[in-house]
PDB file of C-alpha atoms in Angstrom:
ATOM      1  CA  MET A1367      -0.028   0.080  -0.002  1.00 70.00           C
ATOM      2  CA  SER A1368       1.441   3.276  -0.794  1.00 83.00           C
ATOM      3  CA  SER A1369       2.445   5.780   1.562  1.00 94.00           C
ATOM      4  CA  GLU A1370       2.508   9.693   1.175  1.00 96.00           C
ATOM      5  CA  MET A1371       4.991  12.556   1.255  1.00 98.00           C
ATOM      6  CA  ASN A1372       5.197  16.129   0.543  1.00 98.00           C
ATOM      7  CA  PHE A1373       7.663  16.182  -2.402  1.00 98.00           C
ATOM      8  CA  PHE A1374       8.799  19.686  -3.088  1.00 98.00           C
ATOM      9  CA  GLY A1375       5.630  21.255  -2.038  1.00 97.00           C
ATOM     10  CA  ARG A1376       3.103  18.485  -3.887  1.00 97.00           C
ATOM     11  CA  ASN A1377       1.712  15.975  -1.857  1.00 97.00           C
ATOM     12  CA  THR A1378       1.691  12.607  -3.414  1.00 98.00           C
ATOM     13  CA  SER A1379       1.391   8.817  -2.916  1.00 98.00           C
ATOM     14  CA  VAL A1380       5.033   6.974  -2.813  1.00 98.00           C
ATOM     15  CA  PHE A1381       4.908   3.493  -4.188  1.00 98.00           C
ATOM     16  CA  LYS A1382       7.571   1.332  -2.883  1.00 98.00           C
ATOM     17  CA  THR A1383       9.288  -0.406  -5.928  1.00 98.00           C
ATOM     18  CA  CYS A1384      11.716  -3.024  -6.681  1.00 98.00           C
ATOM     19  CA  CYS A1385      13.321  -2.149  -9.633  1.00 98.00           C
ATOM     20  CA  HIS A1386      15.825  -4.973 -10.366  1.00 98.00           C
ATOM     21  CA  THR A1387      15.296  -8.593  -9.857  1.00 98.00           C
ATOM     22  CA  HIS A1388      15.702 -11.957 -11.955  1.00 98.00           C
ATOM     23  CA  SER A1389      14.092 -15.428 -11.583  1.00 98.00           C
ATOM     24  CA  THR A1390      14.589 -18.714 -13.450  1.00 98.00           C
ATOM     25  CA  VAL A1391      13.518 -17.167 -16.504  1.00 97.00           C
ATOM     26  CA  SER A1392      17.169 -16.430 -16.337  1.00 98.00           C
ATOM     27  CA  ASP A1393      19.793 -16.980 -13.601  1.00 97.00           C
ATOM     28  CA  ALA A1394      18.118 -16.790 -10.028  1.00 97.00           C
ATOM     29  CA  PHE A1395      16.414 -19.218  -7.968  1.00 96.00           C
ATOM     30  CA  PHE A1396      13.088 -18.565  -7.784  1.00 98.00           C
ATOM     31  CA  THR A1397      10.107 -18.760 -10.277  1.00 98.00           C
ATOM     32  CA  PRO A1398       8.694 -15.404 -11.368  1.00 98.00           C
ATOM     33  CA  GLU A1399       5.342 -16.000  -9.495  1.00 98.00           C
ATOM     34  CA  GLN A1400       7.683 -16.624  -6.332  1.00 98.00           C
ATOM     35  CA  VAL A1401       9.366 -13.274  -6.529  1.00 98.00           C
ATOM     36  CA  LEU A1402       6.016 -11.760  -6.668  1.00 98.00           C
ATOM     37  CA  ASP A1403       4.908 -13.308  -3.609  1.00 98.00           C
ATOM     38  CA  PHE A1404       7.969 -12.480  -1.681  1.00 98.00           C
ATOM     39  CA  TYR A1405       7.792  -8.340  -2.705  1.00 98.00           C
ATOM     40  CA  GLY A1406       4.051  -8.547  -2.769  1.00 98.00           C
ATOM     41  CA  LYS A1407       3.978 -10.506   0.881  1.00 97.00           C
ATOM     42  CA  ASN A1408       6.821  -7.598   1.889  1.00 97.00           C
ATOM     43  CA  GLY A1409       5.089  -4.347   1.464  1.00 97.00           C
ATOM     44  CA  TYR A1410       5.824  -3.248  -2.108  1.00 98.00           C
ATOM     45  CA  ASP A1411       3.448  -1.553  -4.271  1.00 98.00           C
ATOM     46  CA  ALA A1412       5.272  -2.587  -7.691  1.00 98.00           C
ATOM     47  CA  VAL A1413       7.993  -4.962  -9.300  1.00 98.00           C
ATOM     48  CA  PHE A1414       9.903  -4.472 -12.597  1.00 98.00           C
ATOM     49  CA  MET A1415      11.062  -7.759 -13.757  1.00 98.00           C
ATOM     50  CA  THR A1416      14.425  -7.490 -15.140  1.00 98.00           C
ATOM     51  CA  ASP A1417      15.835 -10.718 -16.360  1.00 98.00           C
ATOM     52  CA  HIS A1418      18.969 -11.190 -18.376  1.00 98.00           C
ATOM     53  CA  ARG A1419      18.718 -10.634 -22.150  1.00 98.00           C
ATOM     54  CA  THR A1420      14.907 -11.293 -22.199  1.00 98.00           C
ATOM     55  CA  THR A1421      11.461  -9.765 -20.978  1.00 98.00           C
ATOM     56  CA  GLN A1422       8.269 -11.679 -19.971  1.00 95.00           C
ATOM     57  CA  ASP A1423       4.792 -11.433 -20.683  1.00 96.00           C
ATOM     58  CA  VAL A1424       4.072 -10.311 -16.557  1.00 97.00           C
ATOM     59  CA  THR A1425       0.477  -9.959 -17.415  1.00 95.00           C
ATOM     60  CA  SER A1426       0.482 -13.740 -17.283  1.00 94.00           C
ATOM     61  CA  TYR A1427       1.854 -14.332 -13.842  1.00 95.00           C
ATOM     62  CA  LYS A1428       0.096 -14.980 -10.883  1.00 95.00           C
ATOM     63  CA  LYS A1429       0.764 -12.545  -7.838  1.00 96.00           C
ATOM     64  CA  PRO A1430      -0.629 -10.887  -4.760  1.00 96.00           C
ATOM     65  CA  ALA A1431      -3.602  -8.548  -5.201  1.00 96.00           C
ATOM     66  CA  ASN A1432      -1.736  -5.537  -3.655  1.00 95.00           C
ATOM     67  CA  LEU A1433       1.215  -5.763  -6.089  1.00 98.00           C
ATOM     68  CA  SER A1434       1.691  -4.364  -9.675  1.00 98.00           C
ATOM     69  CA  VAL A1435       4.062  -6.055 -12.046  1.00 98.00           C
ATOM     70  CA  TYR A1436       5.731  -4.281 -14.791  1.00 98.00           C
ATOM     71  CA  SER A1437       8.120  -4.999 -17.769  1.00 98.00           C
ATOM     72  CA  GLY A1438      11.767  -4.637 -17.993  1.00 98.00           C
ATOM     73  CA  ILE A1439      15.372  -6.351 -19.188  1.00 98.00           C
ATOM     74  CA  GLU A1440      18.985  -6.405 -18.112  1.00 98.00           C
ATOM     75  CA  VAL A1441      21.273  -6.577 -21.125  1.00 98.00           C
ATOM     76  CA  HIS A1442      24.868  -7.136 -21.610  1.00 98.00           C
ATOM     77  CA  PRO A1443      26.555  -5.866 -24.853  1.00 98.00           C
ATOM     78  CA  ALA A1444      30.066  -5.259 -24.965  1.00 97.00           C
ATOM     79  CA  GLY A1445      31.376  -2.479 -22.949  1.00 97.00           C
ATOM     80  CA  PRO A1446      34.713  -0.800 -22.440  1.00 97.00           C
ATOM     81  CA  ARG A1447      38.175  -2.768 -21.665  1.00 97.00           C
ATOM     82  CA  GLY A1448      36.644  -6.028 -22.711  1.00 96.00           C
ATOM     83  CA  ILE A1449      33.758  -5.568 -20.103  1.00 97.00           C
ATOM     84  CA  ASN A1450      30.257  -6.233 -20.854  1.00 98.00           C
ATOM     85  CA  TRP A1451      27.600  -3.566 -19.903  1.00 98.00           C
ATOM     86  CA  HIS A1452      25.097  -4.182 -17.400  1.00 98.00           C
ATOM     87  CA  ILE A1453      22.419  -1.989 -18.613  1.00 98.00           C
ATOM     88  CA  LEU A1454      19.243  -2.208 -16.879  1.00 98.00           C
ATOM     89  CA  ALA A1455      15.960  -1.348 -19.069  1.00 98.00           C
ATOM     90  CA  LEU A1456      12.551  -0.347 -17.187  1.00 98.00           C
ATOM     91  CA  GLY A1457       9.265  -0.018 -18.855  1.00 98.00           C
ATOM     92  CA  VAL A1458      10.304  -1.605 -22.180  1.00 98.00           C
ATOM     93  CA  PRO A1459       7.435  -3.804 -24.066  1.00 98.00           C
ATOM     94  CA  HIS A1460       7.455  -7.117 -24.257  1.00 98.00           C
ATOM     95  CA  PRO A1461       8.771  -8.611 -26.783  1.00 98.00           C
ATOM     96  CA  PHE A1462      12.297  -6.496 -26.759  1.00 98.00           C
ATOM     97  CA  PRO A1463      15.289  -7.443 -28.388  1.00 98.00           C
ATOM     98  CA  GLY A1464      18.102  -8.934 -25.860  1.00 98.00           C
ATOM     99  CA  THR A1465      21.003  -8.311 -27.398  1.00 98.00           C
ATOM    100  CA  PHE A1466      22.790  -5.393 -28.892  1.00 98.00           C
ATOM    101  CA  ALA A1467      25.728  -4.435 -30.775  1.00 97.00           C
ATOM    102  CA  SER A1468      27.004  -1.775 -28.486  1.00 98.00           C
ATOM    103  CA  GLY A1469      25.953  -0.057 -24.910  1.00 98.00           C
ATOM    104  CA  GLN A1470      24.717   3.105 -27.014  1.00 98.00           C
ATOM    105  CA  GLU A1471      22.707   0.789 -29.471  1.00 98.00           C
ATOM    106  CA  ALA A1472      20.846  -0.587 -26.451  1.00 98.00           C
ATOM    107  CA  VAL A1473      19.989   2.561 -24.611  1.00 98.00           C
ATOM    108  CA  ASP A1474      18.882   4.140 -28.167  1.00 98.00           C
ATOM    109  CA  ALA A1475      16.755   1.427 -28.281  1.00 98.00           C
ATOM    110  CA  ILE A1476      15.501   1.274 -24.793  1.00 98.00           C
ATOM    111  CA  ASN A1477      14.897   4.990 -25.080  1.00 98.00           C
ATOM    112  CA  ALA A1478      12.700   4.642 -28.314  1.00 98.00           C
ATOM    113  CA  ALA A1479      10.317   2.006 -26.798  1.00 98.00           C
ATOM    114  CA  GLY A1480       9.636   4.263 -24.299  1.00 98.00           C
ATOM    115  CA  GLY A1481      11.705   2.808 -21.154  1.00 98.00           C
ATOM    116  CA  LEU A1482      14.348   3.931 -19.021  1.00 98.00           C
ATOM    117  CA  ALA A1483      18.113   2.898 -18.968  1.00 98.00           C
ATOM    118  CA  TYR A1484      20.096   2.588 -16.268  1.00 98.00           C
ATOM    119  CA  ALA A1485      24.284   1.554 -15.629  1.00 98.00           C
ATOM    120  CA  ALA A1486      23.921  -1.137 -13.086  1.00 98.00           C
ATOM    121  CA  HIS A1487      26.160  -1.928 -10.358  1.00 98.00           C
ATOM    122  CA  PRO A1488      29.085   0.207 -11.981  1.00 98.00           C
ATOM    123  CA  TYR A1489      31.533  -0.571  -9.199  1.00 98.00           C
ATOM    124  CA  TRP A1490      30.903  -4.262  -9.148  1.00 98.00           C
ATOM    125  CA  CYS A1491      31.482  -4.222 -12.957  1.00 98.00           C
ATOM    126  CA  GLY A1492      34.568  -2.118 -12.987  1.00 98.00           C
ATOM    127  CA  TYR A1493      33.325   1.012 -14.847  1.00 97.00           C
ATOM    128  CA  THR A1494      34.904   4.460 -14.115  1.00 98.00           C
ATOM    129  CA  SER A1495      32.432   7.207 -13.954  1.00 98.00           C
ATOM    130  CA  ALA A1496      34.092   8.461 -17.321  1.00 98.00           C
ATOM    131  CA  GLU A1497      33.047   5.468 -18.925  1.00 98.00           C
ATOM    132  CA  VAL A1498      29.822   5.476 -17.733  1.00 98.00           C
ATOM    133  CA  MET A1499      29.487   9.200 -18.954  1.00 98.00           C
ATOM    134  CA  THR A1500      29.833   7.741 -22.671  1.00 98.00           C
ATOM    135  CA  LEU A1501      26.634   6.120 -22.733  1.00 98.00           C
ATOM    136  CA  LYS A1502      24.605   8.887 -23.873  1.00 98.00           C
ATOM    137  CA  ASN A1503      20.867   9.866 -22.391  1.00 98.00           C
ATOM    138  CA  ILE A1504      20.802   6.954 -19.851  1.00 98.00           C
ATOM    139  CA  ALA A1505      18.612   7.668 -16.874  1.00 98.00           C
ATOM    140  CA  GLY A1506      21.085   7.240 -14.252  1.00 98.00           C
ATOM    141  CA  ILE A1507      22.819   4.593 -11.913  1.00 98.00           C
ATOM    142  CA  GLU A1508      22.319   2.183  -9.479  1.00 99.00           C
ATOM    143  CA  VAL A1509      23.576   3.907  -6.088  1.00 99.00           C
ATOM    144  CA  TYR A1510      23.142   0.825  -3.912  1.00 99.00           C
ATOM    145  CA  ASN A1511      22.721  -3.036  -5.367  1.00 98.00           C
ATOM    146  CA  THR A1512      22.203  -5.795  -2.546  1.00 98.00           C
ATOM    147  CA  SER A1513      23.565  -8.817  -4.476  1.00 98.00           C
ATOM    148  CA  CYS A1514      26.963  -6.873  -4.739  1.00 98.00           C
ATOM    149  CA  ARG A1515      27.241  -6.494  -1.090  1.00 98.00           C
ATOM    150  CA  TYR A1516      28.863  -9.831  -0.560  1.00 97.00           C
ATOM    151  CA  ILE A1517      31.998  -8.774  -2.172  1.00 98.00           C
ATOM    152  CA  GLY A1518      31.849  -5.097  -0.655  1.00 98.00           C
ATOM    153  CA  LYS A1519      30.925  -3.334  -3.610  1.00 98.00           C
ATOM    154  CA  GLU A1520      27.752  -2.424  -3.358  1.00 98.00           C
ATOM    155  CA  TYR A1521      27.969   1.352  -2.822  1.00 98.00           C
ATOM    156  CA  ASN A1522      28.226   3.764  -5.937  1.00 98.00           C
ATOM    157  CA  MET A1523      28.143   7.192  -4.551  1.00 98.00           C
ATOM    158  CA  HIS A1524      31.452   7.820  -5.593  1.00 98.00           C
ATOM    159  CA  THR A1525      30.530   7.182  -9.557  1.00 98.00           C
ATOM    160  CA  TRP A1526      27.554   9.317  -8.782  1.00 98.00           C
ATOM    161  CA  ASP A1527      29.009  12.312  -7.588  1.00 98.00           C
ATOM    162  CA  GLU A1528      31.791  12.321 -10.043  1.00 98.00           C
ATOM    163  CA  MET A1529      28.848  12.222 -13.006  1.00 98.00           C
ATOM    164  CA  LEU A1530      27.167  15.584 -11.037  1.00 97.00           C
ATOM    165  CA  ASP A1531      30.749  16.879 -10.762  1.00 96.00           C
ATOM    166  CA  ALA A1532      30.744  16.760 -14.303  1.00 96.00           C
ATOM    167  CA  GLY A1533      27.605  18.304 -14.946  1.00 95.00           C
ATOM    168  CA  GLN A1534      25.662  15.429 -16.147  1.00 95.00           C
ATOM    169  CA  LEU A1535      22.648  15.485 -14.166  1.00 94.00           C
ATOM    170  CA  THR A1536      22.220  11.517 -12.823  1.00 97.00           C
ATOM    171  CA  TYR A1537      19.291  10.009 -10.887  1.00 98.00           C
ATOM    172  CA  ALA A1538      20.034   6.619  -8.884  1.00 98.00           C
ATOM    173  CA  LEU A1539      17.983   3.846  -7.989  1.00 99.00           C
ATOM    174  CA  ALA A1540      18.694   1.705  -4.832  1.00 99.00           C
ATOM    175  CA  VAL A1541      17.979  -2.099  -5.875  1.00 98.00           C
ATOM    176  CA  ASP A1542      17.911  -6.250  -4.729  1.00 98.00           C
ATOM    177  CA  ASP A1543      19.119  -7.978  -7.939  1.00 98.00           C
ATOM    178  CA  THR A1544      17.595 -10.537  -6.267  1.00 98.00           C
ATOM    179  CA  HIS A1545      18.811 -14.146  -7.229  1.00 98.00           C
ATOM    180  CA  HIS A1546      19.138 -15.702  -3.943  1.00 97.00           C
ATOM    181  CA  SER A1547      16.942 -15.221  -0.589  1.00 97.00           C
ATOM    182  CA  HIS A1548      19.843 -13.088   1.135  1.00 97.00           C
ATOM    183  CA  ASP A1549      19.545 -10.483  -1.656  1.00 98.00           C
ATOM    184  CA  LEU A1550      15.842  -9.668  -0.799  1.00 98.00           C
ATOM    185  CA  PHE A1551      14.128  -6.736   0.564  1.00 98.00           C
ATOM    186  CA  ARG A1552      17.720  -4.287   1.478  1.00 98.00           C
ATOM    187  CA  GLY A1553      17.264  -1.942  -1.232  1.00 98.00           C
ATOM    188  CA  TRP A1554      14.159  -0.226  -2.893  1.00 98.00           C
ATOM    189  CA  THR A1555      13.220   2.475  -4.698  1.00 98.00           C
ATOM    190  CA  MET A1556      10.235   4.991  -3.421  1.00 98.00           C
ATOM    191  CA  ILE A1557       8.601   6.649  -6.626  1.00 98.00           C
ATOM    192  CA  CYS A1558       6.687   9.592  -6.271  1.00 98.00           C
ATOM    193  CA  ALA A1559       3.363   9.122  -8.648  1.00 98.00           C
ATOM    194  CA  GLY A1560      -0.324   9.957  -8.697  1.00 94.00           C
ATOM    195  CA  GLU A1561      -0.990   6.306  -9.698  1.00 97.00           C
ATOM    196  CA  ASN A1562       0.586   2.747  -9.808  1.00 98.00           C
ATOM    197  CA  THR A1563       0.788   2.553 -13.338  1.00 98.00           C
ATOM    198  CA  GLN A1564       3.691   1.682 -15.399  1.00 98.00           C
ATOM    199  CA  ASP A1565       3.158   5.280 -17.349  1.00 98.00           C
ATOM    200  CA  ALA A1566       3.227   7.034 -14.438  1.00 98.00           C
ATOM    201  CA  LEU A1567       6.141   5.658 -12.661  1.00 98.00           C
ATOM    202  CA  ILE A1568       8.138   5.698 -15.377  1.00 98.00           C
ATOM    203  CA  ASN A1569       7.460   9.221 -15.820  1.00 98.00           C
ATOM    204  CA  ALA A1570       8.145   9.616 -12.261  1.00 98.00           C
ATOM    205  CA  LEU A1571      11.481   8.305 -12.686  1.00 98.00           C
ATOM    206  CA  ARG A1572      12.411   9.966 -15.703  1.00 98.00           C
ATOM    207  CA  ASN A1573      11.690  13.339 -13.868  1.00 98.00           C
ATOM    208  CA  GLY A1574      14.012  12.104 -10.811  1.00 98.00           C
ATOM    209  CA  GLU A1575      10.793  12.132  -8.742  1.00 98.00           C
ATOM    210  CA  PHE A1576      11.877   9.411  -6.304  1.00 98.00           C
ATOM    211  CA  TYR A1577      14.265   8.416  -3.638  1.00 98.00           C
ATOM    212  CA  SER A1578      16.171   5.294  -2.700  1.00 99.00           C
ATOM    213  CA  THR A1579      16.927   3.798   0.547  1.00 99.00           C
ATOM    214  CA  MET A1580      17.680   0.834   2.463  1.00 98.00           C
ATOM    215  CA  GLY A1581      15.425   1.227   5.234  1.00 98.00           C
ATOM    216  CA  PRO A1582      14.947   5.402   5.979  1.00 98.00           C
ATOM    217  CA  GLU A1583      12.124   6.869   5.184  1.00 98.00           C
ATOM    218  CA  ILE A1584      11.507  10.592   3.689  1.00 98.00           C
ATOM    219  CA  THR A1585       8.486  12.145   4.414  1.00 98.00           C
ATOM    220  CA  SER A1586       8.956  15.774   3.048  1.00 98.00           C
ATOM    221  CA  LEU A1587      11.471  17.197   0.796  1.00 98.00           C
ATOM    222  CA  SER A1588      11.701  21.069  -0.142  1.00 98.00           C
ATOM    223  CA  PHE A1589      14.260  23.645  -1.804  1.00 97.00           C
ATOM    224  CA  GLU A1590      12.959  27.508  -1.795  1.00 96.00           C
ATOM    225  CA  ASN A1591      14.909  30.767  -1.467  1.00 94.00           C
ATOM    226  CA  GLY A1592      18.430  28.651  -0.842  1.00 95.00           C
ATOM    227  CA  ILE A1593      17.218  26.812   1.804  1.00 97.00           C
ATOM    228  CA  PHE A1594      16.755  23.062   1.752  1.00 98.00           C
ATOM    229  CA  LYS A1595      14.582  21.071   4.231  1.00 98.00           C
ATOM    230  CA  ALA A1596      13.787  17.718   5.024  1.00 98.00           C
ATOM    231  CA  GLU A1597      11.775  15.465   7.410  1.00 98.00           C
ATOM    232  CA  PHE A1598      12.669  11.732   7.508  1.00 98.00           C
ATOM    233  CA  SER A1599      12.306   8.696  10.040  1.00 98.00           C
ATOM    234  CA  PRO A1600      15.215   8.791  12.735  1.00 96.00           C
ATOM    235  CA  CYS A1601      19.025   9.134  11.352  1.00 96.00           C
ATOM    236  CA  GLU A1602      21.926   9.584  13.198  1.00 94.00           C
ATOM    237  CA  SER A1603      23.507  10.805   9.978  1.00 95.00           C
ATOM    238  CA  VAL A1604      22.162  13.437   8.044  1.00 96.00           C
ATOM    239  CA  VAL A1605      24.691  15.388   5.308  1.00 97.00           C
ATOM    240  CA  LEU A1606      23.748  16.987   2.004  1.00 98.00           C
ATOM    241  CA  VAL A1607      25.873  16.644  -0.604  1.00 98.00           C
ATOM    242  CA  ALA A1608      27.387  18.915  -3.088  1.00 97.00           C
ATOM    243  CA  LYS A1609      30.102  19.862  -5.539  1.00 95.00           C
ATOM    244  CA  ARG A1610      33.517  18.730  -5.217  1.00 94.00           C
ATOM    245  CA  SER A1611      34.785  19.491  -1.929  1.00 95.00           C
ATOM    246  CA  TYR A1612      31.527  21.775  -0.593  1.00 96.00           C
ATOM    247  CA  GLY A1613      28.709  19.937   1.292  1.00 96.00           C
ATOM    248  CA  LYS A1614      26.706  20.573   4.715  1.00 96.00           C
ATOM    249  CA  CYS A1615      26.516  18.424   7.680  1.00 95.00           C
ATOM    250  CA  HIS A1616      23.643  18.712   9.902  1.00 94.00           C
ATOM    251  CA  CYS A1617      24.416  15.542  12.377  1.00 93.00           C
ATOM    252  CA  ALA A1618      26.784  12.438  12.162  1.00 92.00           C
ATOM    253  CA  PRO A1619      28.126  10.334  15.576  1.00 88.00           C
ATOM    254  CA  GLY A1620      30.102  12.802  17.255  1.00 84.00           C
ATOM    255  CA  TYR A1621      29.458  15.680  15.268  1.00 84.00           C
ATOM    256  CA  PRO A1622      28.793  18.430  16.838  1.00 73.00           C
ATOM    257  CA  LEU A1623      30.907  16.999  19.941  1.00 59.00           C
ATOM    258  CA  ILE A1624      27.883  16.837  22.339  1.00 53.00           C
ATOM    259  CA  THR A1625      27.676  14.515  25.498  1.00 51.00           C
ATOM    260  CA  SER A1626      24.308  13.149  24.685  1.00 56.00           C
ATOM    261  CA  TYR A1627      22.882  12.200  21.144  1.00 65.00           C
ATOM    262  CA  GLU A1628      19.616  12.089  19.535  1.00 79.00           C
ATOM    263  CA  LEU A1629      18.796  10.899  16.364  1.00 92.00           C
ATOM    264  CA  ALA A1630      17.712  13.527  13.669  1.00 94.00           C
ATOM    265  CA  THR A1631      13.993  13.713  12.281  1.00 96.00           C
ATOM    266  CA  ALA A1632      14.336  16.801  10.345  1.00 96.00           C
ATOM    267  CA  ALA A1633      17.062  18.949   8.924  1.00 96.00           C
ATOM    268  CA  GLU A1634      17.228  22.777   7.373  1.00 97.00           C
ATOM    269  CA  PHE A1635      20.432  23.717   5.262  1.00 97.00           C
ATOM    270  CA  ASP A1636      21.179  26.972   3.903  1.00 97.00           C
ATOM    271  CA  VAL A1637      22.819  26.408   0.782  1.00 96.00           C
ATOM    272  CA  SER A1638      22.978  30.007  -0.369  1.00 94.00           C
ATOM    273  CA  ASP A1639      26.762  30.217   0.294  1.00 94.00           C
ATOM    274  CA  LEU A1640      27.554  27.284  -2.374  1.00 94.00           C
ATOM    275  CA  PRO A1641      28.942  27.878  -5.626  1.00 87.00           C
ATOM    276  CA  PRO A1642      26.807  28.347  -8.637  1.00 85.00           C
ATOM    277  CA  GLY A1643      26.114  25.487 -10.902  1.00 85.00           C
ATOM    278  CA  SER A1644      26.317  23.318  -7.806  1.00 91.00           C
ATOM    279  CA  PHE A1645      24.025  19.983  -6.757  1.00 96.00           C
ATOM    280  CA  VAL A1646      22.752  18.753  -3.722  1.00 98.00           C
ATOM    281  CA  ARG A1647      21.345  15.608  -2.844  1.00 98.00           C
ATOM    282  CA  LEU A1648      20.343  14.507   0.880  1.00 98.00           C
ATOM    283  CA  GLN A1649      22.249  11.347   2.344  1.00 98.00           C
ATOM    284  CA  LEU A1650      20.831   9.923   5.562  1.00 98.00           C
ATOM    285  CA  GLN A1651      22.223   7.104   7.495  1.00 97.00           C
ATOM    286  CA  ASP A1652      20.080   5.481  10.179  1.00 96.00           C
ATOM    287  CA  ALA A1653      21.450   3.747  13.756  1.00 94.00           C
ATOM    288  CA  GLN A1654      21.452   0.432  11.871  1.00 97.00           C
ATOM    289  CA  GLY A1655      23.871   1.782   8.937  1.00 97.00           C
ATOM    290  CA  ARG A1656      21.147   1.959   6.459  1.00 98.00           C
ATOM    291  CA  TYR A1657      21.258   4.831   3.855  1.00 98.00           C
ATOM    292  CA  ALA A1658      18.772   6.708   2.072  1.00 99.00           C
ATOM    293  CA  TRP A1659      19.300   9.208  -0.974  1.00 99.00           C
ATOM    294  CA  SER A1660      17.465  12.280  -2.494  1.00 98.00           C
ATOM    295  CA  ASN A1661      18.373  12.843  -6.065  1.00 98.00           C
ATOM    296  CA  PRO A1662      19.911  15.756  -6.796  1.00 98.00           C
ATOM    297  CA  VAL A1663      18.783  19.380  -6.905  1.00 97.00           C
ATOM    298  CA  GLN A1664      20.815  21.673  -9.003  1.00 93.00           C
ATOM    299  CA  ILE A1665      20.772  25.230  -7.445  1.00 89.00           C
TER     300      ILE A1665
END
């Protein structure tokens, strides 16, 4: 069931969405219907089925009544330095081609079909930010990928910020990339949309109208007259990441240095002193070490 938030002055429904998962259709251990049952019974509103190199007729699957399921795919054309691209496509029709001669050909085909293309787990793949930026007109990257955590390469904030520093407005998803039971329910995307339909979710993703999380919930975001404000579930680290060496810290363990420490549930940042052309993005961490990320706002 969707939640609600104030997204930059607009009260909207927010749909908890799994944007990257696999099944026995490709290389995972669960059937598509098992995957949908897992997510439907654990509070998700929508799932994009993104098996490797093939789409599925998602309308044919039995699923929980509260869950919507949409079409996607992960494709693997040849990439830089002999590394195959892992390009996540959301909202493409079924059937859709599973092979492409190049990463750019794949991105162009995904966009032409009305879908969105993301560079999946760039750290795990070994891509540099410069290599990711050779893919023109991608929608974004994955900032967090659960299935990459087992070799310590689940986070992609560094790649994300390098792209933003270079002037490429990039949005970022948090995903499970489910293959095994230990991949379930650790990263998801909260999409601000008027309704739970593929068109509405894709349009919101295209416009950056979402946040990504491993647990913390964001209930309000605003930016007006140089002031960035946010409200959220209790967190011990609240920072506003900005261009290069710039940024703001609201709180972090040991900062400010005080004898008693309380978790924060709201923050206000004056960013009027940041350089023109900068971006800011909210980054939260709760007491369990779980992150949440807003998308960047240009100032």
